[in-house]
PDB file of C-alpha atoms in Angstrom:
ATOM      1  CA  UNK A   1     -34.003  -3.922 -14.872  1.00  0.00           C
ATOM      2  CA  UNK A   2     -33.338  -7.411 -15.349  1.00  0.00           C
ATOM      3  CA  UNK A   3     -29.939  -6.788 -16.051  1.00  0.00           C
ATOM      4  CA  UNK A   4     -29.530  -4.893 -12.915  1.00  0.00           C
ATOM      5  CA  UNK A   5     -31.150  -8.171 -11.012  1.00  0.00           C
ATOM      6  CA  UNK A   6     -28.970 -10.365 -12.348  1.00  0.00           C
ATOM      7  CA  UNK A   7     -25.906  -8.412 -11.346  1.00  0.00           C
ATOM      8  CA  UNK A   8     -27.841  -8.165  -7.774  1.00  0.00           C
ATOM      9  CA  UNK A   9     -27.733 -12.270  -7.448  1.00  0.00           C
ATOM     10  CA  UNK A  10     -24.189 -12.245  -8.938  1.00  0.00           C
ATOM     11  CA  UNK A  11     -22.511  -9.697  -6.206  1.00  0.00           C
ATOM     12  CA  UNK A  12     -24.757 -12.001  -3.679  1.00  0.00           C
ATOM     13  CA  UNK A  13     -22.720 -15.036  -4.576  1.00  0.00           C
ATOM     14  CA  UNK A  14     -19.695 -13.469  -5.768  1.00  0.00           C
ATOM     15  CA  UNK A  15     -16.493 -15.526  -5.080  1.00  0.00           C
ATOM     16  CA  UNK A  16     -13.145 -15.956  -6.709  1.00  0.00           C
ATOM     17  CA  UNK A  17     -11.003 -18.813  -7.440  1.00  0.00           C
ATOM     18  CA  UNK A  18      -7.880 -20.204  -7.692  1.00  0.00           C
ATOM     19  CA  UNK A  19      -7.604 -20.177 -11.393  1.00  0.00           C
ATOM     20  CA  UNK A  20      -8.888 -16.281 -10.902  1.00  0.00           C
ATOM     21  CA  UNK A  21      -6.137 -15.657  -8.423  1.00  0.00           C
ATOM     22  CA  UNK A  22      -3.573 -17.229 -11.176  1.00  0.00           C
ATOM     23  CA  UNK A  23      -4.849 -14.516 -13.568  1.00  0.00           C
ATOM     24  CA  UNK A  24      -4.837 -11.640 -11.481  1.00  0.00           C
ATOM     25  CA  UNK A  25      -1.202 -12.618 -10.297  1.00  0.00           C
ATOM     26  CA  UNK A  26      -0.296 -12.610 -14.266  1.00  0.00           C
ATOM     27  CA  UNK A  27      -1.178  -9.550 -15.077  1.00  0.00           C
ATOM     28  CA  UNK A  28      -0.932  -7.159 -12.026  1.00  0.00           C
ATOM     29  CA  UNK A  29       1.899  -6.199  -9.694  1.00  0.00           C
ATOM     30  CA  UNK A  30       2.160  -6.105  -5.858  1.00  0.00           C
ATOM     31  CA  UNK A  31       1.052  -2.830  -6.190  1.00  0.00           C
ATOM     32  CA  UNK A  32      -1.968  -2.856  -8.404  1.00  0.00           C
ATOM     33  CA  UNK A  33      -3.397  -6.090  -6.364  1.00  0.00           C
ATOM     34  CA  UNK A  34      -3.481  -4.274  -3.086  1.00  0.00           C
ATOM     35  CA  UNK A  35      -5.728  -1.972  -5.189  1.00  0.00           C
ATOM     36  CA  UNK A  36      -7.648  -4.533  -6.944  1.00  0.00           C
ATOM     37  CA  UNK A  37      -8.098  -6.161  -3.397  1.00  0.00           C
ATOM     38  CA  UNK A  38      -9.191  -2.897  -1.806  1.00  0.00           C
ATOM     39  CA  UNK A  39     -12.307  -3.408  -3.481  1.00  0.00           C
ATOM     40  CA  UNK A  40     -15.271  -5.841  -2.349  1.00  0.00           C
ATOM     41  CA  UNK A  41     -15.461  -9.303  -3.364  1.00  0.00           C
ATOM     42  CA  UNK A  42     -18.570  -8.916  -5.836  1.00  0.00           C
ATOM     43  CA  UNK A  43     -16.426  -5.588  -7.566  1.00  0.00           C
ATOM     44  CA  UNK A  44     -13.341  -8.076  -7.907  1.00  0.00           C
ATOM     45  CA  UNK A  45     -15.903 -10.481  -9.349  1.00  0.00           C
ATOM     46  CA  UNK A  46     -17.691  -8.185 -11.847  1.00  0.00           C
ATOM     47  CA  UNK A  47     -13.675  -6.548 -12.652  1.00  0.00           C
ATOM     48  CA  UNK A  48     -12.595 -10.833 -13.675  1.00  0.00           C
ATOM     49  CA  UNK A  49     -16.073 -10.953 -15.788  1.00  0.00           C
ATOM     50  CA  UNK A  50     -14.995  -7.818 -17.066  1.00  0.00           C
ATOM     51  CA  UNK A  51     -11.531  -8.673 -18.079  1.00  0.00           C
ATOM     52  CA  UNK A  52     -12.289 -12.295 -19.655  1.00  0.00           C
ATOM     53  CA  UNK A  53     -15.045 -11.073 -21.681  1.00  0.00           C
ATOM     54  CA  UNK A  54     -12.364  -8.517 -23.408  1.00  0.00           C
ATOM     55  CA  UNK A  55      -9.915 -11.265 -23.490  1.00  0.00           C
ATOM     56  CA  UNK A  56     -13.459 -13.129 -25.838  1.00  0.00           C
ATOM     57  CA  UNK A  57     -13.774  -9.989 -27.714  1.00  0.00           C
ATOM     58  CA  UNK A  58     -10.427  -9.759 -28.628  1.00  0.00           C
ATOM     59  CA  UNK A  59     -10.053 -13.023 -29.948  1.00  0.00           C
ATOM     60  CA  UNK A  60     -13.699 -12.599 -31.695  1.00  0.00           C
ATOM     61  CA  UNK A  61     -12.852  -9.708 -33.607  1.00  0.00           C
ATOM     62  CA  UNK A  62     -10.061  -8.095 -35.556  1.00  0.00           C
ATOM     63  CA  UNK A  63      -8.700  -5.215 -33.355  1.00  0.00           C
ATOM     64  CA  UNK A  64      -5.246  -3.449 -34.339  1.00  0.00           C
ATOM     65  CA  UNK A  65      -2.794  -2.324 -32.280  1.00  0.00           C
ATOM     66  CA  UNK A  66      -4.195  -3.628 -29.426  1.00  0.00           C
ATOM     67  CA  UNK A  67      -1.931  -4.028 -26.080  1.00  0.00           C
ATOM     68  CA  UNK A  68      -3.371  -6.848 -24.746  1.00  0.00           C
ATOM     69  CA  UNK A  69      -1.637  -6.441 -21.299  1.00  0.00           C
ATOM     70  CA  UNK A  70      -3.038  -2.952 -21.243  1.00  0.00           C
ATOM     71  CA  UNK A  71      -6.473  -4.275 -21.532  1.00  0.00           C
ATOM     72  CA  UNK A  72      -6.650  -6.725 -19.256  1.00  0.00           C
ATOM     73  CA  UNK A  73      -5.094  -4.746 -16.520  1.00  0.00           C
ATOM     74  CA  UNK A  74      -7.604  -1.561 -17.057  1.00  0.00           C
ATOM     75  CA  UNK A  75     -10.051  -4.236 -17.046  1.00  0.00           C
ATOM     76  CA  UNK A  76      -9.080  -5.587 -13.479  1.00  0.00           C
ATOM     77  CA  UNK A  77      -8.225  -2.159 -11.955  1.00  0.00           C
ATOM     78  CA  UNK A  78     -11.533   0.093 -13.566  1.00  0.00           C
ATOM     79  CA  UNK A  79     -13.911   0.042 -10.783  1.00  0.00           C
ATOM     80  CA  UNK A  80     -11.077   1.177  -7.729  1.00  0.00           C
ATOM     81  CA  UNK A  81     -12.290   3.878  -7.241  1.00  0.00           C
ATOM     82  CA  UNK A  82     -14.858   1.742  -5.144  1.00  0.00           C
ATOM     83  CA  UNK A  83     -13.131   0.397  -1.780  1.00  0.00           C
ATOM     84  CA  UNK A  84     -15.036  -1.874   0.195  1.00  0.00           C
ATOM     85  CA  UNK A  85     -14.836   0.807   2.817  1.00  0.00           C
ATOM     86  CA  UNK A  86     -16.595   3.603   0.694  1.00  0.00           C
ATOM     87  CA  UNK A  87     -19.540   1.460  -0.341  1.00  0.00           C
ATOM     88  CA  UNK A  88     -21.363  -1.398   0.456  1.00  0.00           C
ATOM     89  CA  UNK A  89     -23.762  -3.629  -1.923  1.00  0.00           C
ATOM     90  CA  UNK A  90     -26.879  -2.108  -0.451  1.00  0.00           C
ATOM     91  CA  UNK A  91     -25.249   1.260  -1.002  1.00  0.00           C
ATOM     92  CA  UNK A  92     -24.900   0.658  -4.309  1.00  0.00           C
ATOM     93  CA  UNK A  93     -28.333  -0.724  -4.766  1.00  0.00           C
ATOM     94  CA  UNK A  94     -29.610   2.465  -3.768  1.00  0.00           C
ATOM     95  CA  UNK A  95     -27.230   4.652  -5.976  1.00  0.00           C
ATOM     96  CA  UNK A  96     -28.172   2.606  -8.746  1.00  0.00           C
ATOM     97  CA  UNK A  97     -32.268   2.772  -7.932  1.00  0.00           C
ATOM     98  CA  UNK A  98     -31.704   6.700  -7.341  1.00  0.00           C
ATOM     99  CA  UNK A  99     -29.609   6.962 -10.472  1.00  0.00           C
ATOM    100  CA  UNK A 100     -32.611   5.032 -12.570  1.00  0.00           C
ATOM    101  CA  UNK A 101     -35.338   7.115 -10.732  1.00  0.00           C
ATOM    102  CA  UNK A 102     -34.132  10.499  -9.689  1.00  0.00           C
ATOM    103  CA  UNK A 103     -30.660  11.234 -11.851  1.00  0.00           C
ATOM    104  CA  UNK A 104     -31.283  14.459 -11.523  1.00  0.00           C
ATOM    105  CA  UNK A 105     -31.568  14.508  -7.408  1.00  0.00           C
ATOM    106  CA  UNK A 106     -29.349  11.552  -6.653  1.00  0.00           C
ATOM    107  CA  UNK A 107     -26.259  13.868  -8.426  1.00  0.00           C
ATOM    108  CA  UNK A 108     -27.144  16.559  -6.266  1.00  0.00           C
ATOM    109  CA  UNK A 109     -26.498  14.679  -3.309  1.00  0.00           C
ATOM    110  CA  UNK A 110     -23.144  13.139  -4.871  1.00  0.00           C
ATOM    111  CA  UNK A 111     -22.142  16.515  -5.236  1.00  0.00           C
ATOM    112  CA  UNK A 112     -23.486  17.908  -2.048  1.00  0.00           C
ATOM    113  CA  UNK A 113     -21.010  15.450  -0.367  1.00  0.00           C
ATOM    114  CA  UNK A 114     -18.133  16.381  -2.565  1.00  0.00           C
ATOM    115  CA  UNK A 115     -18.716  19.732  -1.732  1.00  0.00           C
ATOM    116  CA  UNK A 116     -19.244  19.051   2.153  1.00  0.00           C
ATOM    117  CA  UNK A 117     -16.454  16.248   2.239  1.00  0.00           C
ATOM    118  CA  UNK A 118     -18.375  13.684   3.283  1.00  0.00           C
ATOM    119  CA  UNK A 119     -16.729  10.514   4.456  1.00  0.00           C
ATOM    120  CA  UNK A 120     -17.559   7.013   5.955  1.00  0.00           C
ATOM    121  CA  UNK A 121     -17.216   8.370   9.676  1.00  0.00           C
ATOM    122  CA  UNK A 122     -20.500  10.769   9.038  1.00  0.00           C
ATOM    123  CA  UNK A 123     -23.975  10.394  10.308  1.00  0.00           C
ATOM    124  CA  UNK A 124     -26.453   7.372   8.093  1.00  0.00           C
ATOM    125  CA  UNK A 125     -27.398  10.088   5.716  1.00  0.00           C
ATOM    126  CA  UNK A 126     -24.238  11.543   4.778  1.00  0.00           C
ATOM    127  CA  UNK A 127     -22.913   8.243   4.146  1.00  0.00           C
ATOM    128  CA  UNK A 128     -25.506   7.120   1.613  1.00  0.00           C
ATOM    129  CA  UNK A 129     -24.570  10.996  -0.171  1.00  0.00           C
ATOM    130  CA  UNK A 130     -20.918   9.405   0.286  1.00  0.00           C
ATOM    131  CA  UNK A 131     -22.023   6.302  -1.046  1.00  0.00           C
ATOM    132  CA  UNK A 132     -23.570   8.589  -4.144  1.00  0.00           C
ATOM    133  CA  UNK A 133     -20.425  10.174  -4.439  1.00  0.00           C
ATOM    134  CA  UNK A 134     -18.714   7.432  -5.336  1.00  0.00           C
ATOM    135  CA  UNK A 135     -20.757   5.937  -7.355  1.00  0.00           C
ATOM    136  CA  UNK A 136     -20.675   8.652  -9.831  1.00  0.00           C
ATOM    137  CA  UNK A 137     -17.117   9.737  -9.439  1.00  0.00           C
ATOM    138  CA  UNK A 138     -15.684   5.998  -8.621  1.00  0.00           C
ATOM    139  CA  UNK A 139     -13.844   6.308 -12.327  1.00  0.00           C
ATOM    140  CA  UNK A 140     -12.186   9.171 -11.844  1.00  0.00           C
ATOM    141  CA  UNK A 141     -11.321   8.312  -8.515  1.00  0.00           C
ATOM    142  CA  UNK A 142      -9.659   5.060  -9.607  1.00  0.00           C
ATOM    143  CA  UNK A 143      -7.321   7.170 -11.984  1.00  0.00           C
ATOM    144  CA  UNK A 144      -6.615   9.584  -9.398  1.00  0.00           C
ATOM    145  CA  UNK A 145      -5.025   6.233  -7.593  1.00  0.00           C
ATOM    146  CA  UNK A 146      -3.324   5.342 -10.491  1.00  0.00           C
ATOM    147  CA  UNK A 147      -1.841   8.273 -11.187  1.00  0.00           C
ATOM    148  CA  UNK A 148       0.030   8.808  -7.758  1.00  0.00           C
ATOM    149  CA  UNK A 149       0.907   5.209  -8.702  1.00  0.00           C
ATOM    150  CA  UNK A 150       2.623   6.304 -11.661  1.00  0.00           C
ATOM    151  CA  UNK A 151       0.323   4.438 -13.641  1.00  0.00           C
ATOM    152  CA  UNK A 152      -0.786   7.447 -16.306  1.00  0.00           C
ATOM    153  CA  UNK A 153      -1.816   4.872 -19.266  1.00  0.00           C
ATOM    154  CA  UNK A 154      -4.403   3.574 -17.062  1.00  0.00           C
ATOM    155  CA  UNK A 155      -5.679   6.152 -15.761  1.00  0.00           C
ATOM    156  CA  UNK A 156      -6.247   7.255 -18.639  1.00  0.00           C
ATOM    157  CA  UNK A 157      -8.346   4.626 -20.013  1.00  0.00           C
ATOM    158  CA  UNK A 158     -10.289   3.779 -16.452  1.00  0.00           C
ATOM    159  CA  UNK A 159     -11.327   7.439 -16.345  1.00  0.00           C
ATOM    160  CA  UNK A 160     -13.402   7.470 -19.072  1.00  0.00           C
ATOM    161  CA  UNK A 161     -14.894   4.144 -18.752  1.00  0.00           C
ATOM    162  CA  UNK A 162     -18.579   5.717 -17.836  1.00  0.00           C
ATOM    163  CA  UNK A 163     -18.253   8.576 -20.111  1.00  0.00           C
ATOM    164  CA  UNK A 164     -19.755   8.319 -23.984  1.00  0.00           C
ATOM    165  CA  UNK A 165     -17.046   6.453 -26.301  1.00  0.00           C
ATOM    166  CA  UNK A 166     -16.921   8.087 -30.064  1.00  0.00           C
ATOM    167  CA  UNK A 167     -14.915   5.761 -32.212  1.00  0.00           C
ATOM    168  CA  UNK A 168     -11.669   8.037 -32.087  1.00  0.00           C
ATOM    169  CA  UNK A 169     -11.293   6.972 -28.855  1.00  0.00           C
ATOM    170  CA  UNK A 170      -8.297   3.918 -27.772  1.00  0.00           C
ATOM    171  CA  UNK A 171      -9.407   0.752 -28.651  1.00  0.00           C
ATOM    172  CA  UNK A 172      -8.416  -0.749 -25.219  1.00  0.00           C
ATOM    173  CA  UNK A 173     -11.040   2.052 -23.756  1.00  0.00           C
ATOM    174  CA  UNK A 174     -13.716   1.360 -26.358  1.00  0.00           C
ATOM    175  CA  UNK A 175     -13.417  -2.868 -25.573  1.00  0.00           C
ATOM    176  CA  UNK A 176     -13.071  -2.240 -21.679  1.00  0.00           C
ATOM    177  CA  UNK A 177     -16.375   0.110 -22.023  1.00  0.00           C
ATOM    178  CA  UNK A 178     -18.294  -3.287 -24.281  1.00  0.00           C
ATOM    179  CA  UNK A 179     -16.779  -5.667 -21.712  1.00  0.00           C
ATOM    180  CA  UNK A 180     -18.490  -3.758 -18.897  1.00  0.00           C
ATOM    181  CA  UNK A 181     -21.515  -3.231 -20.522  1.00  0.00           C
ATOM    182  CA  UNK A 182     -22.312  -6.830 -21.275  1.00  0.00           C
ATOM    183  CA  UNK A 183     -21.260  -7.681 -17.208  1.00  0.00           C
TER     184      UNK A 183
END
């Protein structure tokens, strides 16, 4: 719970700068930023945390065959799937709390608005099951984008970045998945 706290005050002050800006011009496109910007300042925050700690853990540890570029760019682009016009922080406060507290429930209602296509322009209610929604399907969401994008070796990895990593799994998906643990 501290963890989740911490993350709370982080998204709170969440800001980027310049030297932040330099990075994400290095390694994505026209393209991918106008995804990466799509999401809400504290996502774009916790995506650069994400990213630099891989860039640490790669240069900790002996990794082979690692495409760096690939890795830093799933990094930056994993958590599209959540636009700043799907979900808000307190949104995602509550997903989280309701995730924590009532998993069971909580995917009920993130399915109940699949199911109902739920959307933004709904009454309070349905937008929190929105808000739900995306929470729990935000990953596969993200590689849908990608993939219309053209962008299949992403998607690939970003799509399974929630889902339990065995070790046979691509060691640019099995860093990304540490990195975003530890932020």
């Amino acid at each position: 719970m501290i963890k989740r706290i911490r993350q709370f005050w982080r998204a709170i002050k969440a800001k980027l700068t310049v030297e932040d800006k330099v990075f994400i011009d290095k390694y994505l496109n026209d393209e991918e930023q106008k995804l990466f910007f799509a999401m809400r300042v504290y996502d774009q925050r916790h995506v650069l945390n994400v990213a630099y700690t891989a860039q640490k853990i790669i240069e900790q540890n002996q990794y082979e065959n690692i495409d760096c570029n690939l890795l830093i760019r799933a990094c930056l682009l994993h958590d599209i799937g959540r636009t700043a016009k799907d979900i808000c922080l307190m949104d995602k406060v509550t997903s989280v709390l309701l995730g924590k507290f009532l998993p069971q429930k909580s995917k009920q209602w993130a399915n109940r608005a699949e199911k109902l296509k739920l959307n933004k322009s709904k009454s309070f209610w349905q937008k929190r099951r929105y808000a739900l929604y995306i929470y729990y399907n935000h990953a596969r969401l993200g590689a849908e984008k990608l993939n219309e994008l053209g962008l299949n070796n992403i998607a690939e990895i970003i799509r399974y970045h929630h889902e339990k990593v065995d070790c046979k799994a691509c060691s640019e998906l099995q860093i990304l998945c540490l990195a975003d643990s530890l932020n």
